[in-house]
């Protein structure tokens, strides 16, 4: 039996495109399905200034295959030296959509992130004044905090104090992985939103660790217990407009993942929309997929919805996705949900 669903063309509110050969390989995977994406600035060196964001945006557009349309929404990497005036100018010109706060050392290429949150206060105050959203990697980095508790501790120690000290600051908690994150968003107002990845709706920590370590399921924040995955599923499929899709698709070449010290990141750009259709159908919530992937994000970011549409079709036979995509830097493994999927973008 075929079944199909047409939705407004979706956006990805958290995406890693990298640069150079990797950018060229992964960009079409996103642009094929998504109208826009919030482009993570954790390059080496990071995208810190408006001028660097403009140059990166030019490189992204130059890598876009002819005939594809895609609008990269640029993001500045917040450092303790960021100039509030540069941020405001880059936002006013329409070049930059948001600013990203990484606690120093929290994840891949976050060494230039923030250690002393008081030092970035003038930037946050300027952002609250101009209504510019702050994207947050919500994990503390203290060595004594267990990696599975880092998101919950971040909410209490960093996020809640920042929001209380900066009224009007619009915050996106990115890639939430816990029931604590879901509950914190629900308990607050429309100035607080959260993105949820595709893979965190599918895997829990057992998938990473039981029966042998699975490096392609390792990402940050790391997947948590099943009760947390279920809370994320409930939030994503609930229709609550404060939750929206940010895939955090984060390509690393296979040798960097399949290593004694493997990199964090799941690459989901290729099959995200098909996997989401599977997940939402499983939870009897196919009618909520368009909100999650195409409507709630633009509403939070105060941008128009995309004009085009995307059609998903369910077929009898399982769909075969490529195991890997190939870049001139090496192969990148595509996220495997571990079960057959019958949905495809048609
Ligand atoms: C991201 C990356 O590889 O850049 N990795 C990840 O596991 N999500 C960084 C990030 O978003 O934390
Ligand atoms: Zn990310």
Tab-separated table of C-alpha atoms and ligand atoms in Angstrom:
chain	number	residue	atom	x	y	z
A	1	UNK	CA	0.000	0.000	0.000
A	2	UNK	CA	1.464	3.393	-0.902
A	3	UNK	CA	0.806	6.335	1.315
A	4	UNK	CA	2.138	9.812	0.806
A	5	UNK	CA	2.528	13.056	2.668
A	6	UNK	CA	3.294	16.490	1.224
A	7	UNK	CA	4.644	19.133	3.574
A	8	UNK	CA	6.065	22.639	3.268
A	9	UNK	CA	9.734	22.345	2.336
A	10	UNK	CA	11.611	21.758	5.615
A	11	UNK	CA	14.583	23.575	7.174
A	12	UNK	CA	17.413	22.267	9.320
A	13	UNK	CA	17.965	24.492	12.361
A	14	UNK	CA	21.364	22.987	13.266
A	15	UNK	CA	23.760	21.691	10.616
A	16	UNK	CA	27.495	21.147	10.156
A	17	UNK	CA	28.623	21.672	6.562
A	18	UNK	CA	32.412	21.933	7.193
A	19	UNK	CA	34.537	23.390	4.399
A	20	UNK	CA	36.512	22.398	1.287
A	21	UNK	CA	36.090	18.835	0.001
A	22	UNK	CA	33.715	17.837	2.806
A	23	UNK	CA	31.461	20.849	2.185
A	24	UNK	CA	31.272	19.926	-1.480
A	25	UNK	CA	30.294	16.329	-0.618
A	26	UNK	CA	27.698	16.986	2.084
A	27	UNK	CA	25.989	20.168	0.883
A	28	UNK	CA	23.883	18.470	-1.849
A	29	UNK	CA	22.668	15.913	0.727
A	30	UNK	CA	21.023	18.747	2.676
A	31	UNK	CA	20.072	21.039	-0.238
A	32	UNK	CA	18.179	18.197	-1.929
A	33	UNK	CA	15.486	18.300	0.780
A	34	UNK	CA	15.940	21.433	2.906
A	35	UNK	CA	15.330	25.078	1.986
A	36	UNK	CA	17.578	26.585	4.644
A	37	UNK	CA	19.844	25.570	7.474
A	38	UNK	CA	21.464	27.190	10.474
A	39	UNK	CA	25.139	26.688	9.650
A	40	UNK	CA	27.327	25.800	12.589
A	41	UNK	CA	30.462	27.954	12.830
A	42	UNK	CA	32.841	25.421	14.453
A	43	UNK	CA	35.364	25.390	11.640
A	44	UNK	CA	39.095	25.503	12.343
A	45	UNK	CA	39.558	28.436	12.883
A	46	UNK	CA	35.954	29.209	13.897
A	47	UNK	CA	33.659	31.699	12.136
A	48	UNK	CA	33.871	34.544	14.627
A	49	UNK	CA	33.390	37.815	12.746
A	50	UNK	CA	30.850	39.109	10.267
A	51	UNK	CA	33.601	39.187	7.620
A	52	UNK	CA	34.409	35.509	8.237
A	53	UNK	CA	30.704	34.592	8.007
A	54	UNK	CA	30.421	36.455	4.677
A	55	UNK	CA	33.446	34.591	3.276
A	56	UNK	CA	32.105	31.217	4.523
A	57	UNK	CA	28.696	31.910	3.017
A	58	UNK	CA	30.402	32.625	-0.345
A	59	UNK	CA	32.236	29.285	-0.141
A	60	UNK	CA	28.957	27.473	0.617
A	61	UNK	CA	27.178	29.091	-2.322
A	62	UNK	CA	30.149	28.301	-4.600
A	63	UNK	CA	29.903	24.618	-3.564
A	64	UNK	CA	26.161	24.380	-4.318
A	65	UNK	CA	25.549	22.304	-7.463
A	66	UNK	CA	23.912	24.166	-10.347
A	67	UNK	CA	20.138	23.900	-10.284
A	68	UNK	CA	19.851	23.421	-6.510
A	69	UNK	CA	18.463	26.143	-4.273
A	70	UNK	CA	19.547	26.528	-0.663
A	71	UNK	CA	19.827	29.433	1.739
A	72	UNK	CA	22.528	29.080	4.413
A	73	UNK	CA	21.641	30.997	7.593
A	74	UNK	CA	24.962	32.083	8.992
A	75	UNK	CA	25.963	31.931	12.650
A	76	UNK	CA	28.797	33.607	14.559
A	77	UNK	CA	30.868	31.607	17.038
A	78	UNK	CA	30.789	33.476	20.356
A	79	UNK	CA	34.172	34.053	22.004
A	80	UNK	CA	35.126	36.099	25.052
A	81	UNK	CA	36.497	38.717	22.600
A	82	UNK	CA	33.395	38.994	20.393
A	83	UNK	CA	32.499	42.609	19.662
A	84	UNK	CA	28.785	43.366	20.278
A	85	UNK	CA	28.863	46.021	17.531
A	86	UNK	CA	30.171	43.529	14.942
A	87	UNK	CA	27.407	41.064	15.900
A	88	UNK	CA	24.715	43.752	15.662
A	89	UNK	CA	25.992	44.997	12.285
A	90	UNK	CA	26.148	41.475	10.835
A	91	UNK	CA	22.588	40.851	12.014
A	92	UNK	CA	21.239	44.194	10.763
A	93	UNK	CA	22.681	43.577	7.291
A	94	UNK	CA	20.831	40.239	7.114
A	95	UNK	CA	24.099	38.308	6.815
A	96	UNK	CA	23.958	36.561	10.178
A	97	UNK	CA	20.929	34.928	11.819
A	98	UNK	CA	22.221	33.926	15.237
A	99	UNK	CA	25.188	33.538	17.559
A	100	UNK	CA	26.396	30.196	18.892
A	101	UNK	CA	27.643	29.716	22.422
A	102	UNK	CA	29.888	26.713	23.033
A	103	UNK	CA	31.185	26.233	26.557
A	104	UNK	CA	34.958	25.898	25.982
A	105	UNK	CA	35.865	22.268	25.354
A	106	UNK	CA	32.269	20.949	25.184
A	107	UNK	CA	32.513	19.348	21.746
A	108	UNK	CA	34.316	19.145	18.382
A	109	UNK	CA	36.336	22.344	17.702
A	110	UNK	CA	35.076	24.244	20.726
A	111	UNK	CA	38.439	25.292	22.186
A	112	UNK	CA	37.691	28.983	21.492
A	113	UNK	CA	34.361	28.793	23.326
A	114	UNK	CA	33.313	30.619	26.470
A	115	UNK	CA	34.899	29.942	29.859
A	116	UNK	CA	33.864	33.055	31.771
A	117	UNK	CA	30.213	33.781	31.034
A	118	UNK	CA	30.483	37.308	32.496
A	119	UNK	CA	32.828	38.222	29.640
A	120	UNK	CA	30.104	37.685	27.018
A	121	UNK	CA	27.433	39.587	28.934
A	122	UNK	CA	27.668	42.737	26.724
A	123	UNK	CA	27.094	40.615	23.600
A	124	UNK	CA	24.109	38.828	25.158
A	125	UNK	CA	22.595	42.138	26.251
A	126	UNK	CA	22.986	43.548	22.751
A	127	UNK	CA	21.338	40.426	21.317
A	128	UNK	CA	18.389	40.716	23.708
A	129	UNK	CA	17.995	44.345	22.654
A	130	UNK	CA	17.912	43.557	18.911
A	131	UNK	CA	15.945	40.279	19.232
A	132	UNK	CA	18.743	38.110	17.832
A	133	UNK	CA	18.538	34.441	18.882
A	134	UNK	CA	21.333	32.722	20.812
A	135	UNK	CA	22.037	29.080	19.935
A	136	UNK	CA	23.416	27.130	22.870
A	137	UNK	CA	25.402	23.924	23.177
A	138	UNK	CA	23.913	23.046	26.545
A	139	UNK	CA	26.522	20.953	28.330
A	140	UNK	CA	28.881	21.859	31.151
A	141	UNK	CA	32.471	20.781	30.682
A	142	UNK	CA	33.602	20.328	34.298
A	143	UNK	CA	35.577	17.124	34.598
A	144	UNK	CA	33.814	16.073	37.772
A	145	UNK	CA	30.394	16.095	36.076
A	146	UNK	CA	29.431	12.768	34.534
A	147	UNK	CA	28.979	13.045	30.765
A	148	UNK	CA	25.384	11.766	31.033
A	149	UNK	CA	24.529	14.563	33.507
A	150	UNK	CA	26.145	17.468	31.678
A	151	UNK	CA	22.982	18.765	30.025
A	152	UNK	CA	20.902	18.750	33.198
A	153	UNK	CA	23.670	20.489	35.156
A	154	UNK	CA	24.064	23.091	32.376
A	155	UNK	CA	20.400	24.039	32.696
A	156	UNK	CA	20.720	24.749	36.425
A	157	UNK	CA	24.176	26.292	36.523
A	158	UNK	CA	24.413	28.230	33.262
A	159	UNK	CA	21.241	28.446	31.193
A	160	UNK	CA	18.756	29.455	33.852
A	161	UNK	CA	21.070	32.136	35.342
A	162	UNK	CA	21.858	33.554	31.854
A	163	UNK	CA	18.156	33.786	30.984
A	164	UNK	CA	17.272	35.385	34.326
A	165	UNK	CA	20.102	37.908	33.983
A	166	UNK	CA	19.205	38.770	30.377
A	167	UNK	CA	15.455	39.322	30.093
A	168	UNK	CA	14.226	39.207	26.515
A	169	UNK	CA	17.157	37.088	25.267
A	170	UNK	CA	15.781	34.567	22.772
A	171	UNK	CA	17.493	31.209	23.260
A	172	UNK	CA	17.547	27.941	21.334
A	173	UNK	CA	18.719	24.991	23.403
A	174	UNK	CA	20.241	22.941	20.684
A	175	UNK	CA	20.075	19.191	20.279
A	176	UNK	CA	18.406	18.497	23.611
A	177	UNK	CA	18.863	14.914	24.758
A	178	UNK	CA	17.109	14.718	28.109
A	179	UNK	CA	13.725	14.856	29.743
A	180	UNK	CA	15.257	17.654	31.857
A	181	UNK	CA	15.755	19.690	28.652
A	182	UNK	CA	12.198	19.005	27.485
A	183	UNK	CA	10.747	19.921	30.880
A	184	UNK	CA	12.795	23.130	31.113
A	185	UNK	CA	11.540	24.305	27.710
A	186	UNK	CA	7.943	23.424	28.569
A	187	UNK	CA	8.155	25.332	31.853
A	188	UNK	CA	9.252	28.532	30.133
A	189	UNK	CA	7.878	30.988	27.594
A	190	UNK	CA	8.074	31.429	23.825
A	191	UNK	CA	11.524	33.088	24.087
A	192	UNK	CA	12.965	29.618	24.690
A	193	UNK	CA	12.954	26.985	21.961
A	194	UNK	CA	14.817	23.729	21.447
A	195	UNK	CA	16.020	21.714	18.525
A	196	UNK	CA	15.902	17.931	18.497
A	197	UNK	CA	17.986	15.738	16.197
A	198	UNK	CA	16.704	12.835	14.158
A	199	UNK	CA	19.118	10.359	15.715
A	200	UNK	CA	18.195	11.241	19.305
A	201	UNK	CA	14.606	10.256	18.449
A	202	UNK	CA	15.908	6.833	17.369
A	203	UNK	CA	18.799	5.735	19.572
A	204	UNK	CA	19.442	5.558	23.295
A	205	UNK	CA	22.754	4.831	24.983
A	206	UNK	CA	22.333	1.074	24.677
A	207	UNK	CA	22.542	1.426	20.921
A	208	UNK	CA	26.019	2.895	21.313
A	209	UNK	CA	27.381	0.449	23.859
A	210	UNK	CA	25.576	-2.909	23.921
A	211	UNK	CA	27.048	-5.726	21.837
A	212	UNK	CA	30.181	-3.777	20.900
A	213	UNK	CA	30.903	-0.074	20.636
A	214	UNK	CA	29.247	1.647	17.664
A	215	UNK	CA	31.300	4.699	16.758
A	216	UNK	CA	28.774	5.949	14.217
A	217	UNK	CA	26.193	6.346	17.011
A	218	UNK	CA	28.539	8.458	19.106
A	219	UNK	CA	27.731	12.163	19.084
A	220	UNK	CA	27.571	15.020	21.550
A	221	UNK	CA	25.515	15.473	23.548
A	222	UNK	CA	25.705	11.690	23.867
A	223	UNK	CA	22.422	9.734	23.652
A	224	UNK	CA	20.958	9.061	27.106
A	225	UNK	CA	18.658	6.447	28.721
A	226	UNK	CA	15.475	5.254	27.019
A	227	UNK	CA	13.235	7.410	29.253
A	228	UNK	CA	14.964	10.478	27.811
A	229	UNK	CA	14.545	9.305	24.221
A	230	UNK	CA	10.844	8.793	24.903
A	231	UNK	CA	10.553	12.331	26.337
A	232	UNK	CA	12.171	13.704	23.154
A	233	UNK	CA	9.768	11.692	20.994
A	234	UNK	CA	6.817	13.037	22.949
A	235	UNK	CA	8.067	16.630	22.616
A	236	UNK	CA	8.840	16.379	18.880
A	237	UNK	CA	5.539	14.757	17.993
A	238	UNK	CA	3.377	16.838	20.375
A	239	UNK	CA	2.875	19.816	18.079
A	240	UNK	CA	4.333	22.184	20.715
A	241	UNK	CA	5.829	24.945	18.534
A	242	UNK	CA	8.846	25.428	20.801
A	243	UNK	CA	10.365	22.149	19.537
A	244	UNK	CA	11.777	21.942	16.023
A	245	UNK	CA	14.189	19.984	13.863
A	246	UNK	CA	17.920	20.594	14.030
A	247	UNK	CA	19.590	17.495	12.649
A	248	UNK	CA	23.098	18.244	13.951
A	249	UNK	CA	24.209	16.214	10.934
A	250	UNK	CA	27.952	16.284	11.585
A	251	UNK	CA	30.159	14.521	9.041
A	252	UNK	CA	33.511	13.021	9.977
A	253	UNK	CA	35.442	10.689	7.669
A	254	UNK	CA	35.260	7.036	8.715
A	255	UNK	CA	38.880	6.770	9.937
A	256	UNK	CA	38.218	9.663	12.348
A	257	UNK	CA	35.122	7.885	13.749
A	258	UNK	CA	36.446	4.317	13.723
A	259	UNK	CA	39.406	5.120	15.906
A	260	UNK	CA	40.848	4.574	19.387
A	261	UNK	CA	39.635	8.124	20.087
A	262	UNK	CA	36.697	8.569	17.733
A	263	UNK	CA	35.131	11.923	16.850
A	264	UNK	CA	31.592	12.835	17.938
A	265	UNK	CA	28.945	13.320	15.252
A	266	UNK	CA	26.242	11.406	13.354
A	267	UNK	CA	25.762	12.092	9.652
A	268	UNK	CA	22.017	12.105	8.969
A	269	UNK	CA	21.523	14.640	6.157
A	270	UNK	CA	20.916	11.950	3.539
A	271	UNK	CA	18.022	10.087	5.167
A	272	UNK	CA	16.706	12.434	7.877
A	273	UNK	CA	13.335	13.188	6.297
A	274	UNK	CA	12.609	9.517	5.582
A	275	UNK	CA	13.585	8.564	9.140
A	276	UNK	CA	11.396	11.295	10.587
A	277	UNK	CA	8.416	10.075	8.579
A	278	UNK	CA	9.014	6.607	10.052
A	279	UNK	CA	9.290	7.971	13.603
A	280	UNK	CA	6.235	10.230	13.370
A	281	UNK	CA	4.144	7.473	11.793
A	282	UNK	CA	5.204	5.057	14.531
A	283	UNK	CA	3.939	7.579	17.097
A	284	UNK	CA	0.713	8.167	15.171
A	285	UNK	CA	1.726	11.768	14.578
A	286	UNK	CA	2.370	12.129	10.847
A	287	UNK	CA	0.191	15.246	10.956
A	288	UNK	CA	2.727	16.858	13.322
A	289	UNK	CA	5.773	16.318	11.079
A	290	UNK	CA	5.224	19.493	9.075
A	291	UNK	CA	5.133	21.620	12.225
A	292	UNK	CA	8.318	20.052	13.566
A	293	UNK	CA	10.321	20.184	10.318
A	294	UNK	CA	8.872	23.128	8.393
A	295	UNK	CA	6.820	25.531	10.522
A	296	UNK	CA	7.951	25.786	14.152
A	297	UNK	CA	11.534	26.766	13.254
A	298	UNK	CA	10.641	29.701	10.981
A	299	UNK	CA	8.103	30.863	13.577
A	300	UNK	CA	10.758	30.907	16.313
A	301	UNK	CA	13.330	32.617	14.084
A	302	UNK	CA	10.665	35.045	12.792
A	303	UNK	CA	11.320	34.096	9.186
A	304	UNK	CA	8.804	33.230	6.469
A	305	UNK	CA	8.119	29.558	5.789
A	306	UNK	CA	9.600	28.073	2.624
A	307	UNK	CA	7.533	28.360	-0.531
A	308	UNK	CA	8.143	24.880	-1.971
A	309	UNK	CA	6.972	21.480	-0.764
A	310	UNK	CA	8.480	18.058	-0.087
A	311	UNK	CA	6.638	14.813	-0.664
A	312	UNK	CA	7.324	11.667	1.334
A	313	UNK	CA	6.010	8.348	0.101
A	314	UNK	CA	5.703	5.050	1.931
A	315	UNK	CA	6.381	1.986	-0.185
A	316	UNK	CA	5.960	-1.728	0.479
A	317	UNK	CA	9.598	-2.643	0.049
A	318	UNK	CA	12.196	-1.257	2.453
A	319	UNK	CA	14.119	1.690	1.047
A	320	UNK	CA	17.841	1.324	0.500
A	321	UNK	CA	19.885	4.358	1.517
A	322	UNK	CA	23.561	4.647	0.620
A	323	UNK	CA	25.796	3.249	3.400
A	324	UNK	CA	28.280	6.021	2.799
A	325	UNK	CA	28.758	9.166	0.837
A	326	UNK	CA	32.145	9.871	-0.690
A	327	UNK	CA	34.181	13.022	-0.241
A	328	UNK	CA	37.669	13.757	-1.508
A	329	UNK	CA	38.688	13.660	2.176
A	330	UNK	CA	37.349	10.091	2.522
A	331	UNK	CA	34.080	8.185	3.085
A	332	UNK	CA	31.378	9.352	5.516
A	333	UNK	CA	28.992	6.749	6.952
A	334	UNK	CA	25.287	7.583	6.700
A	335	UNK	CA	23.321	7.058	9.939
A	336	UNK	CA	21.721	3.609	10.041
A	337	UNK	CA	18.594	3.459	12.239
A	338	UNK	CA	19.042	-0.295	12.610
A	339	UNK	CA	15.603	-1.181	11.239
A	340	UNK	CA	13.961	-1.170	7.802
A	341	UNK	CA	12.473	2.134	6.661
A	342	UNK	CA	9.742	2.292	4.038
A	343	UNK	CA	9.526	6.055	3.577
A	344	UNK	CA	11.367	7.943	0.872
A	345	UNK	CA	11.400	11.475	-0.488
A	346	UNK	CA	9.843	11.374	-3.932
B	1	LIG	C1	29.538	18.204	16.228
B	1	LIG	C2	30.685	18.281	15.218
B	1	LIG	O1	31.204	17.236	14.817
B	1	LIG	O2	31.057	19.394	14.808
B	1	LIG	N1	29.521	16.893	16.798
B	1	LIG	C3	28.468	16.300	17.405
B	1	LIG	O3	28.644	15.224	17.956
B	1	LIG	N2	27.278	16.834	17.399
B	1	LIG	C4	29.664	19.272	17.238
B	1	LIG	C5	28.425	19.518	18.047
B	1	LIG	O4	27.418	19.995	17.553
B	1	LIG	O5	28.442	19.241	19.255
B	2	LIG	ZN1	26.262	20.372	16.195
